[in-house]
Short mmCIF file of N, CA, C and O in Angstrom, two decimals:
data_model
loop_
_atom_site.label_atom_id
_atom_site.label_comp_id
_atom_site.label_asym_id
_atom_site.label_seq_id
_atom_site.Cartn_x
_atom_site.Cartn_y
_atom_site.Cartn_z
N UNK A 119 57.39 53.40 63.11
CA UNK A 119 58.03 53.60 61.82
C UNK A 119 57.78 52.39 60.93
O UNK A 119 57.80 51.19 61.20
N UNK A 120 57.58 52.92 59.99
CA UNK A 120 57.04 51.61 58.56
C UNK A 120 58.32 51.26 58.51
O UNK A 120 59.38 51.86 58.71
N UNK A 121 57.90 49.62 58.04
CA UNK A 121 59.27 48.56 57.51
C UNK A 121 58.85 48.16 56.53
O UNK A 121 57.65 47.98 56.37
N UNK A 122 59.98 47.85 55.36
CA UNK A 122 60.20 47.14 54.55
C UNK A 122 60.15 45.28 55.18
O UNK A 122 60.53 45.04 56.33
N UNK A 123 59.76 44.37 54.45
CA UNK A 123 59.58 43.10 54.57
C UNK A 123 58.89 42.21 53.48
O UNK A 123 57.74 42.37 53.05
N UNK A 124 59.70 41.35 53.16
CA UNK A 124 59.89 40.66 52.16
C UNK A 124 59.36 38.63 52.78
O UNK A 124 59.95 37.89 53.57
N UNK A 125 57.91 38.34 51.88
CA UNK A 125 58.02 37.14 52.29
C UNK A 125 59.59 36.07 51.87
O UNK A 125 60.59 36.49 51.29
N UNK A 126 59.47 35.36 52.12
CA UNK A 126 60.36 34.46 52.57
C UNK A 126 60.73 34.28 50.79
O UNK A 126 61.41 35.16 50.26
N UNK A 127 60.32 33.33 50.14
CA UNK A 127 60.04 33.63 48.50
C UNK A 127 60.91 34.02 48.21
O UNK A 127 62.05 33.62 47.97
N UNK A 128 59.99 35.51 48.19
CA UNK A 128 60.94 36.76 47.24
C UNK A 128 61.91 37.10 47.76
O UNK A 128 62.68 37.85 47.17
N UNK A 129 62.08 36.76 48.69
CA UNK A 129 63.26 37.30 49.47
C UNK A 129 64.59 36.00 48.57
O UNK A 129 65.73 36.38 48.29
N UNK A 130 64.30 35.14 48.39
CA UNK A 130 65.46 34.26 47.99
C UNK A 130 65.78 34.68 46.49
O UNK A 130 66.83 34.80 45.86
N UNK A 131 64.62 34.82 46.24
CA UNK A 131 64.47 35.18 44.23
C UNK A 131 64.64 36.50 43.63
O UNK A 131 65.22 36.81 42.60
N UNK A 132 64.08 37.13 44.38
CA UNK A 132 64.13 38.59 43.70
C UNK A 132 65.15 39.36 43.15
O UNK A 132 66.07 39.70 43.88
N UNK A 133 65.12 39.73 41.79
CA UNK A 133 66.57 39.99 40.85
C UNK A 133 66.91 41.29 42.47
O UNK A 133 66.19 41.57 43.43
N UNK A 134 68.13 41.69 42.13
CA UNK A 134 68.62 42.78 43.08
C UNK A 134 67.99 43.82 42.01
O UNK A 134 67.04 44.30 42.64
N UNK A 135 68.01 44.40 40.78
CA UNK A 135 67.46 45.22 40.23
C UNK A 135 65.70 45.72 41.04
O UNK A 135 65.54 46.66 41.82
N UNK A 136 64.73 44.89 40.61
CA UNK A 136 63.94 44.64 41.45
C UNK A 136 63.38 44.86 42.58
O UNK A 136 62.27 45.31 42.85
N UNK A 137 64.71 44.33 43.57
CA UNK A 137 64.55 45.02 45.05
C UNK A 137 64.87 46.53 45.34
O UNK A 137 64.38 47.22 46.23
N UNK A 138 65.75 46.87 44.43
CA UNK A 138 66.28 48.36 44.36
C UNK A 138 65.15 49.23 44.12
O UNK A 138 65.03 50.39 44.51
N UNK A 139 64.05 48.28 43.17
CA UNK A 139 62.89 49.37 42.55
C UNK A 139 62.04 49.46 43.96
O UNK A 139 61.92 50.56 44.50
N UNK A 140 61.40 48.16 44.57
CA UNK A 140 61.12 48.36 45.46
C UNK A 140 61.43 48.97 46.53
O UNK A 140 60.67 49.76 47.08
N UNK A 141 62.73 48.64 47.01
CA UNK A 141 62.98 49.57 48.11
C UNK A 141 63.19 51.33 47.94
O UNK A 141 63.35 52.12 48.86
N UNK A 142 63.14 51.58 46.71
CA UNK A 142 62.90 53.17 46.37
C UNK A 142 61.49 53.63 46.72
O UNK A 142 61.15 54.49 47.54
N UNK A 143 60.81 52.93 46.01
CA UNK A 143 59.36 53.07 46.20
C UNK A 143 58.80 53.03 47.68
O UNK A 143 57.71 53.49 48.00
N UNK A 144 59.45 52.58 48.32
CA UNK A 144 58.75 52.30 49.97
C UNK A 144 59.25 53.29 50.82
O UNK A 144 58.84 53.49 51.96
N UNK A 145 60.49 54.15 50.06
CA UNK A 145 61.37 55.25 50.75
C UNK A 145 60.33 56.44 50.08
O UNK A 145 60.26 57.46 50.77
N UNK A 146 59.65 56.45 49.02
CA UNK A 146 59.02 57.23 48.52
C UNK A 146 57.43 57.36 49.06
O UNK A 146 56.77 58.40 49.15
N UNK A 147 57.09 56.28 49.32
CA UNK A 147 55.16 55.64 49.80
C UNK A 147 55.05 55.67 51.21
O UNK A 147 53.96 55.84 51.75
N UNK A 148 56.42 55.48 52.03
CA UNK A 148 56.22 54.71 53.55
C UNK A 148 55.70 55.75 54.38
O UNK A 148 54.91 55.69 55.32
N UNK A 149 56.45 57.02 53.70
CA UNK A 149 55.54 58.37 54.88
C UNK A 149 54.37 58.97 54.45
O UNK A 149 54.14 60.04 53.89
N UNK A 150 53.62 57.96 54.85
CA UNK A 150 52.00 58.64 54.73
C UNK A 150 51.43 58.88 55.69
O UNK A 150 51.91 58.33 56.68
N UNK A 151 50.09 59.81 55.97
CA UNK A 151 49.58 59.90 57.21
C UNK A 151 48.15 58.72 56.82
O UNK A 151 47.20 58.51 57.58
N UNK A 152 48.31 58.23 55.72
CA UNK A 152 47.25 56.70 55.57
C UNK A 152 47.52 55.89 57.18
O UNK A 152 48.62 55.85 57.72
N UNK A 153 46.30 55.30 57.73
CA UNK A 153 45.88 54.77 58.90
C UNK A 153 45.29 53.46 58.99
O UNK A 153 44.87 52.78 59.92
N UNK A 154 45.43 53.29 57.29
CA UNK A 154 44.60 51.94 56.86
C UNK A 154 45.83 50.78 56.36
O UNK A 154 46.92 50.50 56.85
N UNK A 155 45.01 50.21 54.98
CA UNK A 155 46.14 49.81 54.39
C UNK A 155 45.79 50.07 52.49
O UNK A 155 44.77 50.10 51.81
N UNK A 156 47.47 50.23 52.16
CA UNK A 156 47.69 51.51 50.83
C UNK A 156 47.90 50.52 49.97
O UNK A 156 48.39 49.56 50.57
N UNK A 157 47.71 50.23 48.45
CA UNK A 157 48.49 49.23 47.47
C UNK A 157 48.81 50.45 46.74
O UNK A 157 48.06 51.30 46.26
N UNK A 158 50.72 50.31 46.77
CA UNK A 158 51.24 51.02 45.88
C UNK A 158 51.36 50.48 44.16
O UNK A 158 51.44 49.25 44.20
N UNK A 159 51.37 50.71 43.48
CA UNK A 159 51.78 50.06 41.93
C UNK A 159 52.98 50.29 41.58
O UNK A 159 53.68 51.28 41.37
N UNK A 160 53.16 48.35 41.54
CA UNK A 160 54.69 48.72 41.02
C UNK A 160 54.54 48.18 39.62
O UNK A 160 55.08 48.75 38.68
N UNK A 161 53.85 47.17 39.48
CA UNK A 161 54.05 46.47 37.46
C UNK A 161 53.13 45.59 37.57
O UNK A 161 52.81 44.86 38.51
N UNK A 162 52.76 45.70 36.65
CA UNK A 162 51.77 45.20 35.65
C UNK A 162 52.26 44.35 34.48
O UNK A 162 53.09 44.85 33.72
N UNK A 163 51.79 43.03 34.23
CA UNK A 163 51.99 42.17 33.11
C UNK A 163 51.03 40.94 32.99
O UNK A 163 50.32 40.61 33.93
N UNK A 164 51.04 40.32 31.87
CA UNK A 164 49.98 39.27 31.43
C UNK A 164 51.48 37.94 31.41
O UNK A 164 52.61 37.99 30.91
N UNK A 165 50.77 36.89 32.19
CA UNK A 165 51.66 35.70 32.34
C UNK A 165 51.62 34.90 30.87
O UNK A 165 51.38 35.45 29.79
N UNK A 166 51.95 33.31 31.11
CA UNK A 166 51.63 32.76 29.67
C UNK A 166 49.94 32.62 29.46
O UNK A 166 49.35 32.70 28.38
N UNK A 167 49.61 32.49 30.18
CA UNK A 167 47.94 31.72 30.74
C UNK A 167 47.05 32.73 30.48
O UNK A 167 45.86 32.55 30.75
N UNK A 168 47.54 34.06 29.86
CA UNK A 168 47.03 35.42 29.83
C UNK A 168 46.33 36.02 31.12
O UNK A 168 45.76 37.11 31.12
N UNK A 169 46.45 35.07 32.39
CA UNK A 169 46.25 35.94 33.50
C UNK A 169 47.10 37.25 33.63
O UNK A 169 48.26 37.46 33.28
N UNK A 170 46.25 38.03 34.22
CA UNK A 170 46.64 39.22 34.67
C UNK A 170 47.11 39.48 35.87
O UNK A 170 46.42 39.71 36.85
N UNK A 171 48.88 39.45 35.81
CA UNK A 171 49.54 40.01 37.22
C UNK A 171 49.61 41.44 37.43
O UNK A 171 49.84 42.34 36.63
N UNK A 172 49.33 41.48 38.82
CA UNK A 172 49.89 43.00 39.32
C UNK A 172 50.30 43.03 40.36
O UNK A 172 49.68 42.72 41.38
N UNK A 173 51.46 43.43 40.29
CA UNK A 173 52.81 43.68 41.46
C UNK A 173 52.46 45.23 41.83
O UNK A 173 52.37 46.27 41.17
N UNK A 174 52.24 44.79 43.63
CA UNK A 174 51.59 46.27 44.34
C UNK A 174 52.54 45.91 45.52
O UNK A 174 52.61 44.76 45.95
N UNK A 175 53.43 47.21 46.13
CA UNK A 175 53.34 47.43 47.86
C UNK A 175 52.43 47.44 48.84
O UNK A 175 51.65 48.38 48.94
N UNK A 176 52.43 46.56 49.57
CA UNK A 176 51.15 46.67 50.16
C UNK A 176 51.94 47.37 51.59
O UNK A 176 52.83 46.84 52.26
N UNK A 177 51.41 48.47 51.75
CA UNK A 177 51.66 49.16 53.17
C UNK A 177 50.20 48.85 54.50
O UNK A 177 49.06 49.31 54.43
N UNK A 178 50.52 48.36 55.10
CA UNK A 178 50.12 48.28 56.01
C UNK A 178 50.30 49.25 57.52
O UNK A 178 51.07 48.99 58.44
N UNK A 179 49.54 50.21 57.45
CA UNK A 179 49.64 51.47 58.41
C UNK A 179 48.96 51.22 59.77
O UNK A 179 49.28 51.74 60.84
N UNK A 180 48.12 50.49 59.58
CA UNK A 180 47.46 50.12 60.91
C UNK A 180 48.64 49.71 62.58
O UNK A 180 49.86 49.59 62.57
N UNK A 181 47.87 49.62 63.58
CA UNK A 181 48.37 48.77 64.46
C UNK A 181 48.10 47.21 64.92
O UNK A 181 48.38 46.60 65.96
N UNK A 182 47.58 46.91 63.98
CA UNK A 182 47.29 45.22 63.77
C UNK A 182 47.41 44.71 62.21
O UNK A 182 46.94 45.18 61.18
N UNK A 183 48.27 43.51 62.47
CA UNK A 183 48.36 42.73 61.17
C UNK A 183 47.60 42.39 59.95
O UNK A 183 46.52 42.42 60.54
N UNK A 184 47.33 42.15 58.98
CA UNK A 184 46.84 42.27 57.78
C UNK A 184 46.65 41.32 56.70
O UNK A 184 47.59 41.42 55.91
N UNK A 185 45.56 40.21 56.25
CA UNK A 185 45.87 39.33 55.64
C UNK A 185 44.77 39.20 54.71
O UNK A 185 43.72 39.59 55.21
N UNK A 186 44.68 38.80 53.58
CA UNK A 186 43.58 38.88 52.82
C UNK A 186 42.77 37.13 52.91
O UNK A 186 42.92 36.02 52.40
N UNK A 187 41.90 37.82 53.91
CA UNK A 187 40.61 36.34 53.62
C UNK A 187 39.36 37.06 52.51
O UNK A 187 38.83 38.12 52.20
N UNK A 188 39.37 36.26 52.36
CA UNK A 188 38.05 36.32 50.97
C UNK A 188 37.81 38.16 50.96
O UNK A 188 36.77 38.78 51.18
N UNK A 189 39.21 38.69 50.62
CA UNK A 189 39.00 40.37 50.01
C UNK A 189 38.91 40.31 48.70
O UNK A 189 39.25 39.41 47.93
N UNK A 190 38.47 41.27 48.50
CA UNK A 190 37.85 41.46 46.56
C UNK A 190 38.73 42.82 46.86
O UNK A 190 38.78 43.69 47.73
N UNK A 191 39.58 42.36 45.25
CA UNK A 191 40.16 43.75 44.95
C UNK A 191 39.73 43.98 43.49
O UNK A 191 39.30 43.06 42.79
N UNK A 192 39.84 45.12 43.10
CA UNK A 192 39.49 45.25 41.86
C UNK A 192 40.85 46.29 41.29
O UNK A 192 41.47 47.15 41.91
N UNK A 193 41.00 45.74 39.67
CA UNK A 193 42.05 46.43 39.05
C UNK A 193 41.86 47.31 37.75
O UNK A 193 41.67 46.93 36.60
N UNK A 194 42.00 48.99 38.41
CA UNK A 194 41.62 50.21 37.42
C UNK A 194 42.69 50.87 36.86
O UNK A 194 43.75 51.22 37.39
N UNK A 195 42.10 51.05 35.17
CA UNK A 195 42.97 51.57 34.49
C UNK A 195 42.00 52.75 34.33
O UNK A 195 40.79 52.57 34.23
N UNK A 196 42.70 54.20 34.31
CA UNK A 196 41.79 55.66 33.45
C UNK A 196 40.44 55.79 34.23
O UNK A 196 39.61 56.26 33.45
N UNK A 197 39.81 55.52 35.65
CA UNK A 197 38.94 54.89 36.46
C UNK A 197 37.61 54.19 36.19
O UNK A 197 36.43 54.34 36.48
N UNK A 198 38.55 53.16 35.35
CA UNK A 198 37.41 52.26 34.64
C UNK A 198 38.18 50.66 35.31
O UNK A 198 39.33 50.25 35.14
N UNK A 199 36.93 49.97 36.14
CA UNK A 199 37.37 48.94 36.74
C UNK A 199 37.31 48.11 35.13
O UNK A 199 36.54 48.03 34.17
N UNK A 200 38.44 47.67 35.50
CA UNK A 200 38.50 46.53 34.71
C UNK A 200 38.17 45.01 35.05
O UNK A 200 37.49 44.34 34.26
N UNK A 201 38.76 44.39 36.46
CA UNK A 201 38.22 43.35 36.67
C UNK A 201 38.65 43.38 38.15
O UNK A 201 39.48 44.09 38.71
N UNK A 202 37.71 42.23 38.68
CA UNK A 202 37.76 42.33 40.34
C UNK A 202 37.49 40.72 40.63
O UNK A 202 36.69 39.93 40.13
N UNK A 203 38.42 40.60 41.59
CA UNK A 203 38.80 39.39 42.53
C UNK A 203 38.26 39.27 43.33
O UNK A 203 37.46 40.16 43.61
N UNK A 204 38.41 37.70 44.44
CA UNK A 204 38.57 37.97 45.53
C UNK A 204 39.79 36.47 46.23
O UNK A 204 39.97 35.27 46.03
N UNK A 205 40.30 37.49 47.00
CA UNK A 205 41.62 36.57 47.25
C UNK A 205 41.62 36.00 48.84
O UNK A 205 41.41 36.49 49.95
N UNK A 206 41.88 35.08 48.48
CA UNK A 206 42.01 34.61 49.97
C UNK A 206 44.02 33.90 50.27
O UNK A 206 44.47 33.08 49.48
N UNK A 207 44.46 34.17 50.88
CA UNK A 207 46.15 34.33 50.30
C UNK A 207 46.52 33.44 51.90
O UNK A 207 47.08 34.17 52.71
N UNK A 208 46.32 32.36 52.27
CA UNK A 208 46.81 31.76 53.42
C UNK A 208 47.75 32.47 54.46
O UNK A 208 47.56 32.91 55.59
N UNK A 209 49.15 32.40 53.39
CA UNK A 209 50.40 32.57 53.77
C UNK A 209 51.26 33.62 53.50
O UNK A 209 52.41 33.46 53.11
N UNK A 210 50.66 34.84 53.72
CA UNK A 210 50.77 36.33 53.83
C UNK A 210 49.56 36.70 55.00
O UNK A 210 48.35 36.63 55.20
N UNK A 211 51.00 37.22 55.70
CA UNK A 211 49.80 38.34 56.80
C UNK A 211 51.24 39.74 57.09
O UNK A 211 52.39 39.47 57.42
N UNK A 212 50.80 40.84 56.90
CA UNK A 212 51.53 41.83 57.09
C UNK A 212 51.10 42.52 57.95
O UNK A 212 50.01 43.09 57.92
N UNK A 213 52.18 42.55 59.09
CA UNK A 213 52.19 42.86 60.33
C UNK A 213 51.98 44.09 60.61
O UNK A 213 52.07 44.80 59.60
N UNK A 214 51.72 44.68 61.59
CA UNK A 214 51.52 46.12 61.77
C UNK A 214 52.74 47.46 61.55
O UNK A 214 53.78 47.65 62.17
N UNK A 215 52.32 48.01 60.77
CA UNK A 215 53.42 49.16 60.61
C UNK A 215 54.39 48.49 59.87
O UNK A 215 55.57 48.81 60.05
N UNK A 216 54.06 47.42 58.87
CA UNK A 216 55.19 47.01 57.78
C UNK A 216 54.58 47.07 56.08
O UNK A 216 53.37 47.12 55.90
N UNK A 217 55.42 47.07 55.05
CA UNK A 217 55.24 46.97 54.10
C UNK A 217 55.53 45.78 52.99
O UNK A 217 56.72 45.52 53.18
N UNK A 218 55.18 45.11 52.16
CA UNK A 218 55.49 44.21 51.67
C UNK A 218 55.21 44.06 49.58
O UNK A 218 54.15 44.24 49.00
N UNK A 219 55.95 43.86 49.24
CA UNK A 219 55.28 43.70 47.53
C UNK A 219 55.04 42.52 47.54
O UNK A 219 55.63 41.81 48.36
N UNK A 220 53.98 41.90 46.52
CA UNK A 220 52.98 41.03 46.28
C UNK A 220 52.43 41.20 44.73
O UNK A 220 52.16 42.24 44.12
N UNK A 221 52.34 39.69 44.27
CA UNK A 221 51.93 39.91 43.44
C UNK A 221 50.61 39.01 43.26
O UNK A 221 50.66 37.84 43.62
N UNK A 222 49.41 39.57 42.70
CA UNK A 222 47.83 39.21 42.34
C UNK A 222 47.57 39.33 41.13
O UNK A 222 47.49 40.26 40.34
N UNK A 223 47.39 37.74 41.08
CA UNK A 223 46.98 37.06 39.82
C UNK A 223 45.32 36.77 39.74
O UNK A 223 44.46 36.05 40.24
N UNK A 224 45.50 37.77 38.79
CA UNK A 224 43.93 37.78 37.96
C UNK A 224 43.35 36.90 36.81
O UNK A 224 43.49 37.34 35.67
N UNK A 225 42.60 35.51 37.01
CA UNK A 225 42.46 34.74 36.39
C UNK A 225 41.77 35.08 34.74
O UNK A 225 40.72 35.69 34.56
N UNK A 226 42.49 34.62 33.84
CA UNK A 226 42.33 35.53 32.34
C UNK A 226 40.61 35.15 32.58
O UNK A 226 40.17 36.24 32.95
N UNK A 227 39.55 34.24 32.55
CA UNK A 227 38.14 33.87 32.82
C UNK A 227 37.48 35.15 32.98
O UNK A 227 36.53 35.38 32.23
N UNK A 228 37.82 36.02 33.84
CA UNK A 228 37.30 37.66 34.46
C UNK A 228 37.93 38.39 33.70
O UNK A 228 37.25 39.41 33.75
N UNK A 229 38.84 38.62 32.93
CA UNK A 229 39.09 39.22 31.90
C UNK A 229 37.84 40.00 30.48
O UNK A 229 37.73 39.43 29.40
N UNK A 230 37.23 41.00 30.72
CA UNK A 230 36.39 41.27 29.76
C UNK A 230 36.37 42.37 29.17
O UNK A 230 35.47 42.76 28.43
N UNK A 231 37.83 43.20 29.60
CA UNK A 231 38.04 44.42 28.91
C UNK A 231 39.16 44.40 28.45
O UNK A 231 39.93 43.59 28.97
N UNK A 232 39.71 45.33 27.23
CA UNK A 232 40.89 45.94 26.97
C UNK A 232 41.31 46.28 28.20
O UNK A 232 40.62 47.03 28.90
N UNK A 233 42.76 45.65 28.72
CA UNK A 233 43.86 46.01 29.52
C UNK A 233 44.84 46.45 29.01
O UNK A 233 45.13 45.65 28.11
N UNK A 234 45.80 47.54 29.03
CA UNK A 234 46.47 48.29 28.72
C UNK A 234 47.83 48.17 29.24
O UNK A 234 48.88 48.14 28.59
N UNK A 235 47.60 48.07 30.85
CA UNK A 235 48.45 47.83 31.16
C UNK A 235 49.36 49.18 31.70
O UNK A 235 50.47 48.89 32.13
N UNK A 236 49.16 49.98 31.71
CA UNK A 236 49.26 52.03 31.54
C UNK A 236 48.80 52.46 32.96
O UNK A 236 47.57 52.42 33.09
N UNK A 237 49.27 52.74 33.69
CA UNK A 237 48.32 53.05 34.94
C UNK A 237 47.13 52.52 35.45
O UNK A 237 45.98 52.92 35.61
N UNK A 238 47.89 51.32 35.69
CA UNK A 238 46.73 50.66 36.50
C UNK A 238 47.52 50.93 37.73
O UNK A 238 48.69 51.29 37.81
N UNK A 239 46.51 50.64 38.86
CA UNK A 239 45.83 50.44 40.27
C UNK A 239 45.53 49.47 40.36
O UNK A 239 45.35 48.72 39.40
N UNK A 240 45.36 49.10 41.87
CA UNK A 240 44.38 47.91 42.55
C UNK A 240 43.58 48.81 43.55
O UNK A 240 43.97 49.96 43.71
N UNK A 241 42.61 48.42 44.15
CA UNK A 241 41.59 48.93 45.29
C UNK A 241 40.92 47.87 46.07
O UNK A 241 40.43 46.90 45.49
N UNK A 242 40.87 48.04 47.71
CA UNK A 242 40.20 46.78 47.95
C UNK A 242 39.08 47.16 47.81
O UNK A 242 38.93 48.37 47.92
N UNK A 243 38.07 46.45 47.55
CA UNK A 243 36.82 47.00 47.79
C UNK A 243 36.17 46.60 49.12
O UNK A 243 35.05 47.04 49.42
#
């Protein structure tokens, strides 16, 4: 059975509003017959730095843990990539059969399209 799990962080900070959204969403995403691992979308926003954040659930369905070394994700609005990463995140690894929100910051530099901000996605590639 999928779990909810919260790094350490967010777990101290996170408005309770917030966690409520999340933990709806993971009651809504967690029963999948996905075997891999899923990024749900939760929000989308531009920081001061005009990087581009996006706050995703990351479900992890597998039976082994999960951590991003040098993964490239890319972030689509209307299925037009807009821009693509690659993250290497130390201090996140999501364990098997758990779920976690995260947020990936997209350096404004890779920025070369109208972002909207409207249904976006992430994808690993």
């Amino acid at each position: 059975m999928q779990k909810l799990i919260f790094e350490s962080a967010w777990d101290k900070t996170i408005s309770n509003k917030d966690r409520k959204e999340i933990e709806a969403i993971f009651l809504e995403t967690s029963q999948s017959d996905n075997q891999g691992i899923q990024l749900t979308p939760l929000w989308q926003a531009f920081n001061h730095k005009g990087e581009l954040l996006v706050t995703v659930l990351i479900h992890n369905f597998t039976m082994h843990a999960f951590s991003f070394q040098n993964t490239k994700l890319r972030y689509i609005e209307s299925n037009d990539v807009l821009i693509e990463h690659t993250f290497t995140i130390p201090s996140i690894s999501i364990q098997a059969k758990s779920s976690m929100p995260w947020t990936f910051i997209f350096p404004n530099e890779n920025l070369d399209k109208k972002i909207t901000l409207e249904n976006g996605h992430l994808e690993i590639v």
